[in-house]
Coordinates of C-alpha atoms in Angstrom, one line a residue:
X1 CA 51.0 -104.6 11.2
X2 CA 49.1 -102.1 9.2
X3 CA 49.5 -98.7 11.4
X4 CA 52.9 -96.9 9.9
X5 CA 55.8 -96.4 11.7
X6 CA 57.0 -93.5 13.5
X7 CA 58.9 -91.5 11.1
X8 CA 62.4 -90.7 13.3
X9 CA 64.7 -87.8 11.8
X10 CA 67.6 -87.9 13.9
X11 CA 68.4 -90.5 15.9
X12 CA 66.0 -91.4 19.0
X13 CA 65.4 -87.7 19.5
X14 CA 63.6 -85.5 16.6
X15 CA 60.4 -86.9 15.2
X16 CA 58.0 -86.1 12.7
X17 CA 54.7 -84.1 14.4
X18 CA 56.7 -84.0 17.9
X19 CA 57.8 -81.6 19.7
X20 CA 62.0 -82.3 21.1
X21 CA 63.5 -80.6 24.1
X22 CA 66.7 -80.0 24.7
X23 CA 67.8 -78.7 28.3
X24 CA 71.2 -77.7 29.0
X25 CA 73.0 -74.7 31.7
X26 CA 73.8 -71.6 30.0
X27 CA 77.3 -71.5 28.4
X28 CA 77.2 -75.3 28.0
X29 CA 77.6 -75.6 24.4
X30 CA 73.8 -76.3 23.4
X31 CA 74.0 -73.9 20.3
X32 CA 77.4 -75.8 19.1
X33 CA 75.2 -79.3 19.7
X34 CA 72.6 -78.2 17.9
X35 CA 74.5 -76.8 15.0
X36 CA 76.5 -79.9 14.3
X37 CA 73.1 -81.5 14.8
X38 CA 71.7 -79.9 12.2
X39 CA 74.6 -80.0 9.9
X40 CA 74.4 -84.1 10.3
X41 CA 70.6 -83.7 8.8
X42 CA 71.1 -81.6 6.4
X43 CA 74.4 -83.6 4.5
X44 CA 72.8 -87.0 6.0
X45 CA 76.3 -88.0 8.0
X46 CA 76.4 -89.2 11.2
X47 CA 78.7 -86.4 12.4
X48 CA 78.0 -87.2 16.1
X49 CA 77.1 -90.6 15.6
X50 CA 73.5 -90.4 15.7
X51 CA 72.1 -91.9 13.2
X52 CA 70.4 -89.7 10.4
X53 CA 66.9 -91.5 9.3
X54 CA 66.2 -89.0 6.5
X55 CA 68.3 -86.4 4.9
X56 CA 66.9 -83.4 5.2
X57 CA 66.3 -79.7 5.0
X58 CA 66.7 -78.2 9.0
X59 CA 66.2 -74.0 9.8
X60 CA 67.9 -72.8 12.8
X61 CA 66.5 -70.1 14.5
X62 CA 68.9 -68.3 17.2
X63 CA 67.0 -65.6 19.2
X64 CA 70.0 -64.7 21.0
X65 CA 73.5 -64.2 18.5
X66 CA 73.6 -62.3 14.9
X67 CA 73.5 -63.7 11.9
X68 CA 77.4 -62.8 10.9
X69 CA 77.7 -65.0 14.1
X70 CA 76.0 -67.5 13.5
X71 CA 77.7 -67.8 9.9
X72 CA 81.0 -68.1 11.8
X73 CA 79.8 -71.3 13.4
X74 CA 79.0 -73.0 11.0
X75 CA 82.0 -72.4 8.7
X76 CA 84.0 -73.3 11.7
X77 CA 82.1 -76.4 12.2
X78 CA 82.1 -77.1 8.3
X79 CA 85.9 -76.9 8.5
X80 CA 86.2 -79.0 11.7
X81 CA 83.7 -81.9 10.0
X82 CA 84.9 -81.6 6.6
X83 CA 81.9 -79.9 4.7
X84 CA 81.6 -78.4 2.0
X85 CA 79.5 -75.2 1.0
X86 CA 78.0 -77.5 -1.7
X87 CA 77.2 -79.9 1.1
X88 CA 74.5 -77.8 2.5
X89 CA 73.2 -75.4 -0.3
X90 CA 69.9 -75.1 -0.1
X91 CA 69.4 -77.0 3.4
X92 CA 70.7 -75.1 6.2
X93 CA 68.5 -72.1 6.9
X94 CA 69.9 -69.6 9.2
X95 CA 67.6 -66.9 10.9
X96 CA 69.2 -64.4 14.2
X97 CA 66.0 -63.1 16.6
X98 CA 68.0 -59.8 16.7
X99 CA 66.6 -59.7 12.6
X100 CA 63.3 -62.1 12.8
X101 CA 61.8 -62.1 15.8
X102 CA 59.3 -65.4 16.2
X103 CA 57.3 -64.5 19.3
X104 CA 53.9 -67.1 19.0
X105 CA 52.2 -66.4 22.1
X106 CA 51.9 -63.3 24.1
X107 CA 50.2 -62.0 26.9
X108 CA 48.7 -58.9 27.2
X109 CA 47.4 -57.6 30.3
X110 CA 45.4 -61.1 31.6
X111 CA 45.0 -62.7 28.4
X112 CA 46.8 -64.8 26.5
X113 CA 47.0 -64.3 22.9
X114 CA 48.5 -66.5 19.5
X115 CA 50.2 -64.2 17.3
X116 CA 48.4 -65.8 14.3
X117 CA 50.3 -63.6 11.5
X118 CA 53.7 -65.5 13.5
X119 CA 52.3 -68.7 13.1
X120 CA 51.4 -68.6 9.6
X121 CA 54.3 -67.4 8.3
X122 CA 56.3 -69.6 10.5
X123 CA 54.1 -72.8 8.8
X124 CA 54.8 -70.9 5.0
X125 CA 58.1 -71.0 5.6
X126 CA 58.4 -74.7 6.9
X127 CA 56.5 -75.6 3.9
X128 CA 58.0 -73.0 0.6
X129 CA 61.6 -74.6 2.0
X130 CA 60.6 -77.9 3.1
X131 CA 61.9 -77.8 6.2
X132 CA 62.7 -81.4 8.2
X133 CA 63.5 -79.5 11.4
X134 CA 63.1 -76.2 12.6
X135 CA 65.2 -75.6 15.7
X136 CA 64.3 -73.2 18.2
X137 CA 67.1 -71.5 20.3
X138 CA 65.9 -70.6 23.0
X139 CA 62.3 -71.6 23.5
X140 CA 62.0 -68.9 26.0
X141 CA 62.4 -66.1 23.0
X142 CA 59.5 -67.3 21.2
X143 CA 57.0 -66.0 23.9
X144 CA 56.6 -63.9 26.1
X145 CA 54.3 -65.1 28.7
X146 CA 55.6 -65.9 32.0
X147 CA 57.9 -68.7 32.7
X148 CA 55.9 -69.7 36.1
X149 CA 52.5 -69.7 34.3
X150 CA 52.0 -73.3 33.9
X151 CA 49.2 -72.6 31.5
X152 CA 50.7 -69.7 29.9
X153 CA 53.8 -72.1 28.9
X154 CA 51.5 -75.4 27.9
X155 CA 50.3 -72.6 25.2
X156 CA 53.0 -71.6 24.1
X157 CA 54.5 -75.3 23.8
X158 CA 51.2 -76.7 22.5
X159 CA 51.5 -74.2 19.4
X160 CA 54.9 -75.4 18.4
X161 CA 53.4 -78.3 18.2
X162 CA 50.2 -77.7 16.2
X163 CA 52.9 -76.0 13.9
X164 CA 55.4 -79.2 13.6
X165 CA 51.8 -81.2 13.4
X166 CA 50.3 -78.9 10.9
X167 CA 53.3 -79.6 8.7
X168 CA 54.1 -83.0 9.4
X169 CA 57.8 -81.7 10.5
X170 CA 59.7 -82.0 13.7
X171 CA 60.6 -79.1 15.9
X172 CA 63.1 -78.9 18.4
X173 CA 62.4 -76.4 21.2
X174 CA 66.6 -75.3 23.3
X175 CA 65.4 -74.7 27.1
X176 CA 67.5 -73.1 30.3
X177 CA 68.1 -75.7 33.5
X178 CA 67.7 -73.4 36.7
X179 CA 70.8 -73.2 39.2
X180 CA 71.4 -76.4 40.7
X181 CA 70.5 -76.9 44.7
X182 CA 73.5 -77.1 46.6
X183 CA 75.1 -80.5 46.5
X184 CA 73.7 -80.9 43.1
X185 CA 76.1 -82.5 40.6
X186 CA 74.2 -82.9 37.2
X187 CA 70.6 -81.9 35.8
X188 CA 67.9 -83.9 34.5
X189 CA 65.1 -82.9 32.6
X190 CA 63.6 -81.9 35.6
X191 CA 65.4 -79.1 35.9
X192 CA 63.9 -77.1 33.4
X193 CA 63.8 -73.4 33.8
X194 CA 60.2 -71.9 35.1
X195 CA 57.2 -74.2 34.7
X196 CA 57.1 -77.9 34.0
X197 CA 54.1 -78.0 31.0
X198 CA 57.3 -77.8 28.4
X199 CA 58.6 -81.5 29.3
X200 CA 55.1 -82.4 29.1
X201 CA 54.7 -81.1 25.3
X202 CA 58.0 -83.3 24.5
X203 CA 58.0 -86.4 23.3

């Protein structure tokens, strides 16, 4: 009766000092879910109905699109959920990977190496904005180890979550399903692209 609870952000799905995975085919919509997913944290309204635990302050990080793009969505999705700029001043942090890049773990030649400057200023910026949820789209732009390297991938995964652990914050890692075998009609989470040890980080 004594331990605390688990502190839940967003629904059954983002947790404080856990890792999240979402896995999803390319073209699928995962940056429009996750978008509207952060706007639901940061005005605290169940825009997908999820429930939002805690109100809070959520950083999306797109390695892929530019920032003017990225503004674009969310205006769009701020007309289509009725929200206004006030709404989200000063909560919704938007960062493009063609600007910042967030690469935590490398390897060079045979080792494998933290980018240490990456992960400190990753943590200082979680903390100086006090971020709830940093989102990470995709998880395979913040490393550049191979995606076969079981290890390799467990330490790139296990960083993002000393990060979200060192901060007491969730983070949400966005992850690539591999083609589907023939006669194949959905994927599970065991479809992940390239090695397995990122559903293992997940809670």
């Amino acid at each position: 009766a004594e331990l605390p609870a688990r502190q839940w952000l967003y629904g059954a799905h983002r947790l404080r000092k856990f890792v999240s995975v979402t896995f999803a085919p390319g073209g699928m919509g995962k940056s429009s879910l996750l978008l509207a997913e952060a706007l639901a944290q940061a005005t605290g309204r169940p825009l997908l109905g999820e429930y939002v635990h805690e109100r809070g302050n959520v950083w999306l990080w797109n390695g892929e699109d530019p920032i003017d793009e990225l503004q674009r969505r969310v205006a769009a999705a701020c007309m289509a959920h009725r929200i206004s700029p006030q709404e989200i001043e000063g909560r919704l942090f938007l960062d493009s990977g063609r600007s910042t890049e967030m690469i935590i773990v490398r390897k060079v030649r045979d080792e494998l190496l933290v980018a240490e400057p990456v992960v400190g200023a990753v943590i200082n910026e979680i903390v100086n904005n006090d971020i709830d949820t940093l989102i990470v789209d995709p998880f395979v732009l913040s490393h550049s180890v191979p995606e076969n390297d079981n290890g390799a991938i467990d330490r790139a995964a296990r960083q993002w979550a000393r990060i979200d652990n060192t901060c007491g914050r969730a983070v949400e890692l966005v992850h690539h399903v591999r083609k589907v075998s023939q006669g194949q009609n959905e994927h599970t989470v065991e479809d992940g692209r390239g090695s397995a040890a990122i559903l293992a980080s997940a809670c």
